[in-house]
Structures are given as structure tokens and as C-alpha cells.
PDB file of C-alpha atoms in Angstrom:
ATOM      1  CA  MET A   1      15.066 -39.912  -2.071  1.00  0.00           C
ATOM      2  CA  PHE A   2      15.850 -38.888   1.521  1.00  0.00           C
ATOM      3  CA  ILE A   3      12.479 -37.148   1.903  1.00  0.00           C
ATOM      4  CA  SER A   4      10.594 -40.178   0.568  1.00  0.00           C
ATOM      5  CA  ILE A   5      12.410 -42.497   2.995  1.00  0.00           C
ATOM      6  CA  ILE A   6      11.534 -40.261   5.966  1.00  0.00           C
ATOM      7  CA  GLU A   7       7.901 -39.852   4.948  1.00  0.00           C
ATOM      8  CA  LEU A   8       7.296 -43.465   3.917  1.00  0.00           C
ATOM      9  CA  GLY A   9       9.409 -45.016   6.665  1.00  0.00           C
ATOM     10  CA  SER A  10      11.319 -47.563   4.594  1.00  0.00           C
ATOM     11  CA  PHE A  11      13.808 -47.988   1.762  1.00  0.00           C
ATOM     12  CA  VAL A  12      11.479 -50.440   0.026  1.00  0.00           C
ATOM     13  CA  LYS A  13       8.496 -48.081  -0.135  1.00  0.00           C
ATOM     14  CA  ALA A  14      10.677 -45.124  -1.085  1.00  0.00           C
ATOM     15  CA  ALA A  15      12.352 -47.103  -3.866  1.00  0.00           C
ATOM     16  CA  GLU A  16       8.974 -48.217  -5.216  1.00  0.00           C
ATOM     17  CA  ASN A  17       7.643 -44.663  -5.025  1.00  0.00           C
ATOM     18  CA  LEU A  18      10.579 -43.337  -7.041  1.00  0.00           C
ATOM     19  CA  ASN A  19      10.721 -46.317  -9.395  1.00  0.00           C
ATOM     20  CA  THR A  20      14.208 -47.453  -8.433  1.00  0.00           C
ATOM     21  CA  SER A  21      15.831 -50.334  -6.563  1.00  0.00           C
ATOM     22  CA  VAL A  22      16.408 -50.633  -2.818  1.00  0.00           C
ATOM     23  CA  ALA A  23      20.129 -51.004  -3.485  1.00  0.00           C
ATOM     24  CA  GLN A  24      20.201 -47.760  -5.452  1.00  0.00           C
ATOM     25  CA  ALA A  25      18.221 -46.000  -2.720  1.00  0.00           C
ATOM     26  CA  SER A  26      20.657 -47.194  -0.058  1.00  0.00           C
ATOM     27  CA  LYS A  27      23.593 -46.140  -2.203  1.00  0.00           C
ATOM     28  CA  LEU A  28      22.178 -42.618  -2.629  1.00  0.00           C
ATOM     29  CA  ILE A  29      21.631 -42.173   1.120  1.00  0.00           C
ATOM     30  CA  SER A  30      25.140 -43.428   1.915  1.00  0.00           C
ATOM     31  CA  LYS A  31      26.571 -40.985  -0.610  1.00  0.00           C
ATOM     32  CA  LEU A  32      24.567 -38.122   0.943  1.00  0.00           C
ATOM     33  CA  GLU A  33      25.755 -39.015   4.451  1.00  0.00           C
ATOM     34  CA  ASN A  34      29.361 -39.141   3.253  1.00  0.00           C
ATOM     35  CA  GLU A  35      29.051 -35.729   1.584  1.00  0.00           C
ATOM     36  CA  LEU A  36      27.531 -34.177   4.708  1.00  0.00           C
ATOM     37  CA  GLY A  37      29.820 -36.031   7.071  1.00  0.00           C
ATOM     38  CA  VAL A  38      26.938 -36.986   9.383  1.00  0.00           C
ATOM     39  CA  GLN A  39      24.614 -39.930   9.952  1.00  0.00           C
ATOM     40  CA  LEU A  40      21.111 -39.112   8.796  1.00  0.00           C
ATOM     41  CA  LEU A  41      19.320 -42.410   9.468  1.00  0.00           C
ATOM     42  CA  LYS A  42      19.336 -44.988  12.261  1.00  0.00           C
ATOM     43  CA  ARG A  43      19.017 -48.374  10.566  1.00  0.00           C
ATOM     44  CA  SER A  44      18.090 -51.669  12.193  1.00  0.00           C
ATOM     45  CA  THR A  45      16.412 -54.852  11.045  1.00  0.00           C
ATOM     46  CA  ARG A  46      13.133 -53.661  12.566  1.00  0.00           C
ATOM     47  CA  SER A  47      13.084 -49.889  12.174  1.00  0.00           C
ATOM     48  CA  LEU A  48      14.347 -46.958  10.212  1.00  0.00           C
ATOM     49  CA  LYS A  49      14.355 -43.563  11.924  1.00  0.00           C
ATOM     50  CA  PRO A  50      16.057 -40.243  11.291  1.00  0.00           C
ATOM     51  CA  THR A  51      18.805 -39.090  13.631  1.00  0.00           C
ATOM     52  CA  GLU A  52      18.454 -35.697  15.285  1.00  0.00           C
ATOM     53  CA  LEU A  53      20.550 -34.145  12.522  1.00  0.00           C
ATOM     54  CA  GLY A  54      18.657 -36.164   9.945  1.00  0.00           C
ATOM     55  CA  LEU A  55      15.337 -34.792  11.170  1.00  0.00           C
ATOM     56  CA  ALA A  56      16.689 -31.212  11.126  1.00  0.00           C
ATOM     57  CA  TYR A  57      17.992 -31.766   7.599  1.00  0.00           C
ATOM     58  CA  TYR A  58      14.584 -33.116   6.530  1.00  0.00           C
ATOM     59  CA  HIS A  59      12.708 -30.075   7.856  1.00  0.00           C
ATOM     60  CA  ARG A  60      15.156 -27.673   6.212  1.00  0.00           C
ATOM     61  CA  ILE A  61      14.895 -29.433   2.863  1.00  0.00           C
ATOM     62  CA  LYS A  62      11.077 -29.356   3.089  1.00  0.00           C
ATOM     63  CA  GLN A  63      11.180 -25.639   3.826  1.00  0.00           C
ATOM     64  CA  LEU A  64      13.442 -24.969   0.851  1.00  0.00           C
ATOM     65  CA  MET A  65      11.209 -27.034  -1.417  1.00  0.00           C
ATOM     66  CA  SER A  66       8.174 -25.071  -0.241  1.00  0.00           C
ATOM     67  CA  GLU A  67       9.975 -21.790  -0.940  1.00  0.00           C
ATOM     68  CA  PHE A  68      10.963 -23.044  -4.374  1.00  0.00           C
ATOM     69  CA  ASP A  69       7.321 -23.946  -5.087  1.00  0.00           C
ATOM     70  CA  GLU A  70       6.262 -20.437  -4.054  1.00  0.00           C
ATOM     71  CA  ILE A  71       8.849 -18.887  -6.367  1.00  0.00           C
ATOM     72  CA  GLU A  72       7.694 -21.091  -9.216  1.00  0.00           C
ATOM     73  CA  ILE A  73       4.039 -20.148  -8.670  1.00  0.00           C
ATOM     74  CA  SER A  74       4.950 -16.462  -8.442  1.00  0.00           C
ATOM     75  CA  ILE A  75       6.925 -16.568 -11.693  1.00  0.00           C
ATOM     76  CA  LYS A  76       4.112 -18.417 -13.477  1.00  0.00           C
ATOM     77  CA  ASN A  77       1.560 -15.868 -12.239  1.00  0.00           C
ATOM     78  CA  GLN A  78       3.666 -12.954 -13.432  1.00  0.00           C
ATOM     79  CA  SER A  79       3.986 -14.465 -16.876  1.00  0.00           C
ATOM     80  CA  ARG A  80       0.204 -14.634 -17.333  1.00  0.00           C
ATOM     81  CA  ALA A  81      -2.058 -11.760 -18.320  1.00  0.00           C
ATOM     82  CA  PRO A  82      -4.053 -10.619 -15.270  1.00  0.00           C
ATOM     83  CA  VAL A  83      -7.717 -11.621 -15.356  1.00  0.00           C
ATOM     84  CA  GLY A  84     -10.734 -11.420 -13.076  1.00  0.00           C
ATOM     85  CA  LYS A  85     -12.664  -8.933 -10.969  1.00  0.00           C
ATOM     86  CA  LEU A  86     -11.007  -6.316  -8.749  1.00  0.00           C
ATOM     87  CA  LYS A  87     -13.092  -4.805  -5.960  1.00  0.00           C
ATOM     88  CA  ILE A  88     -11.568  -1.469  -4.930  1.00  0.00           C
ATOM     89  CA  SER A  89     -12.350   1.185  -2.311  1.00  0.00           C
ATOM     90  CA  ALA A  90     -10.924   4.712  -2.132  1.00  0.00           C
ATOM     91  CA  PRO A  91     -11.591   8.019  -0.355  1.00  0.00           C
ATOM     92  CA  ASN A  92     -14.288  10.032  -2.076  1.00  0.00           C
ATOM     93  CA  SER A  93     -12.374  13.084  -3.280  1.00  0.00           C
ATOM     94  CA  PHE A  94      -9.153  11.316  -4.207  1.00  0.00           C
ATOM     95  CA  GLY A  95     -11.142   8.629  -5.985  1.00  0.00           C
ATOM     96  CA  THR A  96     -13.215  11.087  -7.979  1.00  0.00           C
ATOM     97  CA  VAL A  97     -10.431  13.515  -8.863  1.00  0.00           C
ATOM     98  CA  GLN A  98      -7.437  11.211  -9.395  1.00  0.00           C
ATOM     99  CA  LEU A  99      -8.006   7.470  -9.045  1.00  0.00           C
ATOM    100  CA  SER A 100     -10.908   7.373 -11.494  1.00  0.00           C
ATOM    101  CA  LYS A 101      -8.639   8.618 -14.316  1.00  0.00           C
ATOM    102  CA  THR A 102      -5.913   6.160 -13.349  1.00  0.00           C
ATOM    103  CA  LEU A 103      -8.320   3.220 -13.295  1.00  0.00           C
ATOM    104  CA  VAL A 104      -9.751   4.160 -16.690  1.00  0.00           C
ATOM    105  CA  ASN A 105      -6.237   3.960 -18.160  1.00  0.00           C
ATOM    106  CA  PHE A 106      -5.586   0.729 -16.260  1.00  0.00           C
ATOM    107  CA  ALA A 107      -8.761  -0.824 -17.690  1.00  0.00           C
ATOM    108  CA  GLN A 108      -7.718   0.172 -21.202  1.00  0.00           C
ATOM    109  CA  ASN A 109      -4.367  -1.576 -20.721  1.00  0.00           C
ATOM    110  CA  TYR A 110      -5.782  -4.741 -19.116  1.00  0.00           C
ATOM    111  CA  SER A 111      -8.895  -5.737 -20.997  1.00  0.00           C
ATOM    112  CA  GLN A 112      -9.473  -8.982 -19.070  1.00  0.00           C
ATOM    113  CA  ILE A 113      -9.842  -7.254 -15.695  1.00  0.00           C
ATOM    114  CA  GLU A 114     -13.265  -6.195 -14.412  1.00  0.00           C
ATOM    115  CA  LEU A 115     -13.383  -3.244 -11.989  1.00  0.00           C
ATOM    116  CA  ASP A 116     -15.874  -2.805  -9.136  1.00  0.00           C
ATOM    117  CA  VAL A 117     -14.989   0.524  -7.496  1.00  0.00           C
ATOM    118  CA  SER A 118     -16.490   2.319  -4.479  1.00  0.00           C
ATOM    119  CA  PHE A 119     -15.605   5.872  -3.450  1.00  0.00           C
ATOM    120  CA  THR A 120     -16.422   6.555   0.195  1.00  0.00           C
ATOM    121  CA  ASP A 121     -14.900   8.346   3.164  1.00  0.00           C
ATOM    122  CA  ARG A 122     -16.026   5.499   5.397  1.00  0.00           C
ATOM    123  CA  THR A 123     -13.168   3.199   6.397  1.00  0.00           C
ATOM    124  CA  VAL A 124     -14.342  -0.050   4.853  1.00  0.00           C
ATOM    125  CA  ASN A 125     -13.603  -3.443   6.393  1.00  0.00           C
ATOM    126  CA  VAL A 126     -11.475  -4.767   3.562  1.00  0.00           C
ATOM    127  CA  ILE A 127     -11.644  -8.437   4.543  1.00  0.00           C
ATOM    128  CA  GLU A 128     -15.273  -8.682   5.685  1.00  0.00           C
ATOM    129  CA  GLU A 129     -16.589  -6.642   2.749  1.00  0.00           C
ATOM    130  CA  GLY A 130     -14.564  -8.578   0.194  1.00  0.00           C
ATOM    131  CA  PHE A 131     -12.363  -5.799  -1.182  1.00  0.00           C
ATOM    132  CA  ASP A 132      -9.198  -6.750  -3.045  1.00  0.00           C
ATOM    133  CA  ILE A 133      -7.576  -3.344  -2.471  1.00  0.00           C
ATOM    134  CA  ALA A 134      -8.397  -0.182  -0.548  1.00  0.00           C
ATOM    135  CA  ILE A 135      -6.639   3.142  -1.057  1.00  0.00           C
ATOM    136  CA  ARG A 136      -5.875   4.919   2.202  1.00  0.00           C
ATOM    137  CA  ILE A 137      -4.468   8.366   2.994  1.00  0.00           C
ATOM    138  CA  GLY A 138      -2.720   9.143   6.262  1.00  0.00           C
ATOM    139  CA  GLU A 139      -2.544   7.040   9.405  1.00  0.00           C
ATOM    140  CA  LEU A 140      -3.145   3.315   8.929  1.00  0.00           C
ATOM    141  CA  LYS A 141      -5.153   1.498  11.585  1.00  0.00           C
ATOM    142  CA  ASP A 142      -5.716  -1.984  10.131  1.00  0.00           C
ATOM    143  CA  ASN A 143      -2.829  -4.031  11.500  1.00  0.00           C
ATOM    144  CA  ASN A 144      -4.217  -7.173   9.876  1.00  0.00           C
ATOM    145  CA  LEU A 145      -3.713  -5.774   6.365  1.00  0.00           C
ATOM    146  CA  ILE A 146      -0.644  -5.462   4.156  1.00  0.00           C
ATOM    147  CA  ALA A 147       0.176  -1.858   3.196  1.00  0.00           C
ATOM    148  CA  THR A 148       2.173  -0.792   0.145  1.00  0.00           C
ATOM    149  CA  PRO A 149       3.251   2.883  -0.035  1.00  0.00           C
ATOM    150  CA  LEU A 150       2.239   4.499  -3.328  1.00  0.00           C
ATOM    151  CA  SER A 151       3.133   8.153  -2.854  1.00  0.00           C
ATOM    152  CA  GLN A 152       2.910  11.147  -0.535  1.00  0.00           C
ATOM    153  CA  ILE A 153       0.148  13.736  -0.447  1.00  0.00           C
ATOM    154  CA  ARG A 154       1.363  17.317  -0.025  1.00  0.00           C
ATOM    155  CA  PHE A 155      -0.959  19.969   1.430  1.00  0.00           C
ATOM    156  CA  LEU A 156      -1.000  23.717   0.807  1.00  0.00           C
ATOM    157  CA  LEU A 157      -2.476  26.624   2.714  1.00  0.00           C
ATOM    158  CA  VAL A 158      -4.527  28.552   0.153  1.00  0.00           C
ATOM    159  CA  ALA A 159      -7.031  31.362  -0.266  1.00  0.00           C
ATOM    160  CA  SER A 160      -8.709  33.079  -3.191  1.00  0.00           C
ATOM    161  CA  PRO A 161      -7.637  36.530  -4.425  1.00  0.00           C
ATOM    162  CA  LEU A 162     -11.179  37.661  -3.598  1.00  0.00           C
ATOM    163  CA  TYR A 163     -10.808  36.702   0.071  1.00  0.00           C
ATOM    164  CA  LEU A 164      -7.321  38.173   0.405  1.00  0.00           C
ATOM    165  CA  GLU A 165      -8.369  41.460  -1.191  1.00  0.00           C
ATOM    166  CA  LYS A 166     -11.229  41.758   1.278  1.00  0.00           C
ATOM    167  CA  PHE A 167      -9.583  40.518   4.484  1.00  0.00           C
ATOM    168  CA  GLY A 168      -5.861  40.868   3.814  1.00  0.00           C
ATOM    169  CA  TYR A 169      -2.961  38.446   3.796  1.00  0.00           C
ATOM    170  CA  PRO A 170      -2.096  36.716   7.076  1.00  0.00           C
ATOM    171  CA  GLN A 171       1.470  37.699   7.938  1.00  0.00           C
ATOM    172  CA  SER A 172       2.079  34.947  10.493  1.00  0.00           C
ATOM    173  CA  LEU A 173       0.624  31.637  11.585  1.00  0.00           C
ATOM    174  CA  GLN A 174      -0.908  33.364  14.601  1.00  0.00           C
ATOM    175  CA  ASP A 175      -2.869  35.616  12.227  1.00  0.00           C
ATOM    176  CA  LEU A 176      -4.826  32.547  11.109  1.00  0.00           C
ATOM    177  CA  GLU A 177      -6.630  32.580  14.448  1.00  0.00           C
ATOM    178  CA  SER A 178      -8.373  35.823  13.469  1.00  0.00           C
ATOM    179  CA  HIS A 179      -9.212  34.703   9.923  1.00  0.00           C
ATOM    180  CA  SER A 180     -12.157  32.634   8.750  1.00  0.00           C
ATOM    181  CA  CYS A 181     -10.896  29.144   7.920  1.00  0.00           C
ATOM    182  CA  ILE A 182     -12.665  26.420   5.981  1.00  0.00           C
ATOM    183  CA  ILE A 183     -12.735  23.250   8.044  1.00  0.00           C
ATOM    184  CA  ASP A 184     -12.395  19.781   6.497  1.00  0.00           C
ATOM    185  CA  THR A 185     -13.987  17.570   9.140  1.00  0.00           C
ATOM    186  CA  ASN A 186     -12.438  14.427   7.664  1.00  0.00           C
ATOM    187  CA  PHE A 187      -9.301  15.254   9.651  1.00  0.00           C
ATOM    188  CA  LYS A 188      -8.871  13.696  13.080  1.00  0.00           C
ATOM    189  CA  ASP A 189      -8.336  17.173  14.624  1.00  0.00           C
ATOM    190  CA  PRO A 190      -9.978  19.483  12.068  1.00  0.00           C
ATOM    191  CA  TYR A 191      -9.418  22.692  14.060  1.00  0.00           C
ATOM    192  CA  GLU A 192      -5.776  21.972  14.896  1.00  0.00           C
ATOM    193  CA  TRP A 193      -3.469  22.860  12.011  1.00  0.00           C
ATOM    194  CA  THR A 194       0.177  21.848  12.207  1.00  0.00           C
ATOM    195  CA  PHE A 195       3.028  23.487  10.284  1.00  0.00           C
ATOM    196  CA  PHE A 196       6.790  23.050   9.893  1.00  0.00           C
ATOM    197  CA  GLU A 197       9.122  25.951   9.309  1.00  0.00           C
ATOM    198  CA  LYS A 198      10.975  25.734   6.013  1.00  0.00           C
ATOM    199  CA  SER A 199      14.320  26.072   7.745  1.00  0.00           C
ATOM    200  CA  PRO A 200      17.132  23.806   8.967  1.00  0.00           C
ATOM    201  CA  SER A 201      15.542  23.805  12.433  1.00  0.00           C
ATOM    202  CA  ASN A 202      12.251  22.489  10.976  1.00  0.00           C
ATOM    203  CA  VAL A 203      10.378  23.850  14.013  1.00  0.00           C
ATOM    204  CA  LEU A 204       6.855  22.519  14.530  1.00  0.00           C
ATOM    205  CA  HIS A 205       3.953  24.937  15.123  1.00  0.00           C
ATOM    206  CA  THR A 206       0.342  24.119  15.977  1.00  0.00           C
ATOM    207  CA  ILE A 207      -2.410  26.690  15.466  1.00  0.00           C
ATOM    208  CA  ASN A 208      -6.065  26.423  16.513  1.00  0.00           C
ATOM    209  CA  VAL A 209      -8.343  27.825  13.821  1.00  0.00           C
ATOM    210  CA  ASN A 210     -12.039  28.581  13.493  1.00  0.00           C
ATOM    211  CA  GLY A 211     -14.527  29.199  10.733  1.00  0.00           C
ATOM    212  CA  ARG A 212     -18.193  29.046   9.878  1.00  0.00           C
ATOM    213  CA  ILE A 213     -17.816  26.674   6.909  1.00  0.00           C
ATOM    214  CA  HIS A 214     -17.407  22.954   7.676  1.00  0.00           C
ATOM    215  CA  PHE A 215     -17.400  20.193   5.069  1.00  0.00           C
ATOM    216  CA  ALA A 216     -16.600  16.496   5.239  1.00  0.00           C
ATOM    217  CA  ASN A 217     -15.626  16.677   1.577  1.00  0.00           C
ATOM    218  CA  THR A 218     -12.446  18.053   0.007  1.00  0.00           C
ATOM    219  CA  GLU A 219     -14.081  19.193  -3.231  1.00  0.00           C
ATOM    220  CA  ALA A 220     -16.652  21.207  -1.278  1.00  0.00           C
ATOM    221  CA  CYS A 221     -13.842  22.807   0.751  1.00  0.00           C
ATOM    222  CA  LEU A 222     -12.130  23.822  -2.485  1.00  0.00           C
ATOM    223  CA  ALA A 223     -15.344  25.290  -3.905  1.00  0.00           C
ATOM    224  CA  ALA A 224     -15.835  27.359  -0.747  1.00  0.00           C
ATOM    225  CA  THR A 225     -12.229  28.556  -0.925  1.00  0.00           C
ATOM    226  CA  ILE A 226     -12.556  29.639  -4.555  1.00  0.00           C
ATOM    227  CA  ALA A 227     -15.770  31.477  -3.625  1.00  0.00           C
ATOM    228  CA  GLY A 228     -13.805  33.574  -1.136  1.00  0.00           C
ATOM    229  CA  LEU A 229     -15.312  32.147   2.036  1.00  0.00           C
ATOM    230  CA  GLY A 230     -12.047  31.533   3.845  1.00  0.00           C
ATOM    231  CA  ILE A 231      -8.561  30.071   4.077  1.00  0.00           C
ATOM    232  CA  ALA A 232      -8.134  26.319   3.662  1.00  0.00           C
ATOM    233  CA  ARG A 233      -5.517  23.580   3.935  1.00  0.00           C
ATOM    234  CA  LEU A 234      -6.076  21.335   0.954  1.00  0.00           C
ATOM    235  CA  PRO A 235      -4.276  18.426  -0.747  1.00  0.00           C
ATOM    236  CA  MET A 236      -2.362  19.049  -3.948  1.00  0.00           C
ATOM    237  CA  PHE A 237      -4.224  16.295  -5.782  1.00  0.00           C
ATOM    238  CA  ILE A 238      -7.271  18.592  -5.926  1.00  0.00           C
ATOM    239  CA  LEU A 239      -5.549  21.979  -6.262  1.00  0.00           C
ATOM    240  CA  LYS A 240      -3.563  21.847  -9.483  1.00  0.00           C
ATOM    241  CA  ASP A 241      -6.146  23.298 -11.911  1.00  0.00           C
ATOM    242  CA  ALA A 242      -7.268  26.010  -9.485  1.00  0.00           C
ATOM    243  CA  LEU A 243      -3.646  27.053  -8.916  1.00  0.00           C
ATOM    244  CA  ILE A 244      -2.899  27.189 -12.636  1.00  0.00           C
ATOM    245  CA  ASP A 245      -6.049  29.283 -13.254  1.00  0.00           C
ATOM    246  CA  LYS A 246      -5.127  31.635 -10.354  1.00  0.00           C
ATOM    247  CA  LYS A 247      -8.466  30.943  -8.664  1.00  0.00           C
ATOM    248  CA  ILE A 248      -6.526  30.334  -5.462  1.00  0.00           C
ATOM    249  CA  ILE A 249      -3.000  31.186  -4.373  1.00  0.00           C
ATOM    250  CA  PRO A 250      -0.667  29.708  -1.745  1.00  0.00           C
ATOM    251  CA  ILE A 251      -0.084  31.774   1.397  1.00  0.00           C
ATOM    252  CA  LEU A 252       2.431  31.681   4.266  1.00  0.00           C
ATOM    253  CA  GLU A 253       4.860  29.793   2.048  1.00  0.00           C
ATOM    254  CA  ASN A 254       7.624  29.933   4.654  1.00  0.00           C
ATOM    255  CA  TYR A 255       5.783  27.090   6.325  1.00  0.00           C
ATOM    256  CA  GLU A 256       4.909  23.602   5.177  1.00  0.00           C
ATOM    257  CA  LEU A 257       1.997  21.390   6.162  1.00  0.00           C
ATOM    258  CA  PRO A 258       2.786  17.758   7.032  1.00  0.00           C
ATOM    259  CA  ARG A 259       2.528  15.345   4.144  1.00  0.00           C
ATOM    260  CA  ARG A 260       0.360  12.260   4.417  1.00  0.00           C
ATOM    261  CA  GLY A 261       1.134   8.849   2.992  1.00  0.00           C
ATOM    262  CA  LEU A 262      -0.878   7.339   0.152  1.00  0.00           C
ATOM    263  CA  TYR A 263      -1.191   3.554   0.490  1.00  0.00           C
ATOM    264  CA  ALA A 264      -2.742   0.506  -1.100  1.00  0.00           C
ATOM    265  CA  VAL A 265      -3.889  -1.925   1.591  1.00  0.00           C
ATOM    266  CA  TYR A 266      -4.996  -5.489   0.969  1.00  0.00           C
ATOM    267  CA  PRO A 267      -5.541  -8.771   2.828  1.00  0.00           C
ATOM    268  CA  PRO A 268      -2.471 -10.911   3.512  1.00  0.00           C
ATOM    269  CA  ALA A 269      -2.096 -13.864   1.157  1.00  0.00           C
ATOM    270  CA  LYS A 270       0.503 -16.558   0.648  1.00  0.00           C
ATOM    271  CA  HIS A 271       0.367 -15.932  -3.094  1.00  0.00           C
ATOM    272  CA  LEU A 272      -0.795 -12.449  -4.075  1.00  0.00           C
ATOM    273  CA  ALA A 273      -3.183 -12.701  -7.021  1.00  0.00           C
ATOM    274  CA  ASN A 274      -1.664 -11.519 -10.273  1.00  0.00           C
ATOM    275  CA  LYS A 275      -4.512  -9.045 -10.847  1.00  0.00           C
ATOM    276  CA  VAL A 276      -3.844  -7.437  -7.443  1.00  0.00           C
ATOM    277  CA  ARG A 277      -0.079  -7.313  -7.938  1.00  0.00           C
ATOM    278  CA  THR A 278      -0.534  -5.819 -11.406  1.00  0.00           C
ATOM    279  CA  LEU A 279      -2.755  -3.007 -10.110  1.00  0.00           C
ATOM    280  CA  ILE A 280      -0.429  -2.222  -7.194  1.00  0.00           C
ATOM    281  CA  ASP A 281       2.578  -2.028  -9.509  1.00  0.00           C
ATOM    282  CA  TYR A 282       0.613   0.203 -11.889  1.00  0.00           C
ATOM    283  CA  LEU A 283      -0.417   2.571  -9.088  1.00  0.00           C
ATOM    284  CA  LYS A 284       3.150   2.741  -7.768  1.00  0.00           C
ATOM    285  CA  GLU A 285       4.385   3.701 -11.220  1.00  0.00           C
ATOM    286  CA  GLN A 286       1.656   6.297 -11.820  1.00  0.00           C
ATOM    287  CA  TYR A 287       1.817   7.888  -8.366  1.00  0.00           C
ATOM    288  CA  ALA A 288       5.561   7.811  -7.671  1.00  0.00           C
ATOM    289  CA  TYR A 289       6.416  11.013  -5.798  1.00  0.00           C
ATOM    290  CA  PRO A 290       6.263  13.690  -7.033  1.00  0.00           C
ATOM    291  CA  ALA A 291       3.057  12.606  -8.731  1.00  0.00           C
ATOM    292  CA  GLU A 292       1.693  14.451 -11.747  1.00  0.00           C
ATOM    293  CA  TRP A 293      -0.735  16.452  -9.602  1.00  0.00           C
ATOM    294  CA  GLU A 294       2.166  17.902  -7.566  1.00  0.00           C
ATOM    295  CA  ILE A 295       3.674  19.777 -10.511  1.00  0.00           C
ATOM    296  CA  TYR A 296       1.901  22.955 -11.595  1.00  0.00           C
ATOM    297  CA  GLU A 297       4.511  25.702 -11.989  1.00  0.00           C
TER     298      GLU A 297
END
């Protein structure tokens, strides 16, 4: 009643709008003012205006009603089966090796969702190119997007038995400078490798490496490593099978490479579409750290 009186500017119009009498409307406002212990309306024969407290009360009530509407919409969306098309982007190697399997299972569980998926190492413009979700690894640069953490990507320093038999095991981080390293040029500083000591001090070390093999593709880096062409730092999501089959082995295990965050990024929205929320929740469940690809021993 109070909101109708403020917005319509009179007891008569508010009473008509709510299908009640003017007397009942006046009675309800008087009761509200008595309960609050303040005057909400300035009444005269010619005008009806809210007091300063009345106006503040009006705005607060409107805000609460808006929040209630949002909650109601959110609950209704969650109760419905997700439907529609999802346009998704992901880094090439992660998409091919891991996300593709996850999305196949997702599609089997949600038959009314259509998937349009692109795997590329180009940083797509999510909003301008019409993507619902993009998967990102590492540093996030799009401040105009919402980011949801999905997991962490662990990296290992690895080499093949063939390479180590021929060139020997590096005994220290400094030894890497004299070894042939396989360079993944997708990294911001591909020749600068950073390590943490596995000790309470957690000391940081940075080593500059070199090598004759350079790829802007993680799968190609792995293939070169298995072939014995050098030492590589590679993400666990691509290493599991090769580690199990002993095609590569971890080296310098007293040190740890920095982990990188795995995120789902998407445009901001007042009400996140149910299909988007459903996929994000599914990815969070599937990739919760430690993800399946992290466990190989």
C-alpha cells in the first residue's frame, strides 16, 4: 500500500489500484507509522508527499522487493532443465585432451543443450564474439568478465629415459642451462623457468633455459619430449598416460613449478542463464583439485 501511495501520489488512486477503500488505505498507513514510530507521509488538503524518512523507507522497500524478485527468478531457473545453445572457447591442448571428454559427458547428461565449441590458443573476445563461457589458464586479463575458479593446473619438469640415458640427469637447476630444453612459446616468458624449493623456506629460483625445439602447442612439446629431444615443463593434464607408461619421468623433484589457475570466464549478467550456471557447476565438480588427471601413482 505504501509503495502504491508514493508512486501514484494519492490515497484514492492507491486504493483503487489495490481494490480497497480510501479509509482502509489510510488506516494501513497510520498503523505502519505507529509501528515504525515515524511519520512517513506529509498530508494536506492539496498534496501528499513522503517525509525524508518516508522516502528512505520507500527506496529500501523497493530494493528489497527487487532482491526478492531476483531470488524468485533464480530459484525458478534452477528448478528447470537447462536448454539452449552454449558457445564455448578453450585453449587448444586442454580442450582437446581434457575438456572434450568432459563436454561429451555433459551433453549426455543434458540432452536439451546444444554445444558449439572452439579450441584455440587465441584469447577470444568473449563478449564481442558471443561466447557464453571461455576456459582460461593462468593470468586473467579481462576485467570486464566474471571469473569462476575451477581448479589448479600443476606442472612437472620431465624428460624421456632415452634423453637422460644419452645426456645424463641434471643434478641442479643450474644444470638446466647446459641441457637442451623444449620451449612452449605459449608462455609469457618461455625461456624463463621459475621453481620453488620443496622446503619450509619455499625459496624461489628462476633459470634461463635454451633449446632448439620451440612449439606453440603443448601436445607437440610432449611428443618432442617422448622422442628424447629435450627436457620440458608440461602440465599434468597432458602427462598422465605418458607417466604411467614410463615414456617420460619427472626430474629435479626437490623443486616445484608454479601452479596456474583454471577458470571459467563469462560476461556479467543480472540473472545468469541456467544453461551457463549448470555447465559451470558441472565443471567445478569434475575439475575440483586434485582433478583426475593429477593422480597417476
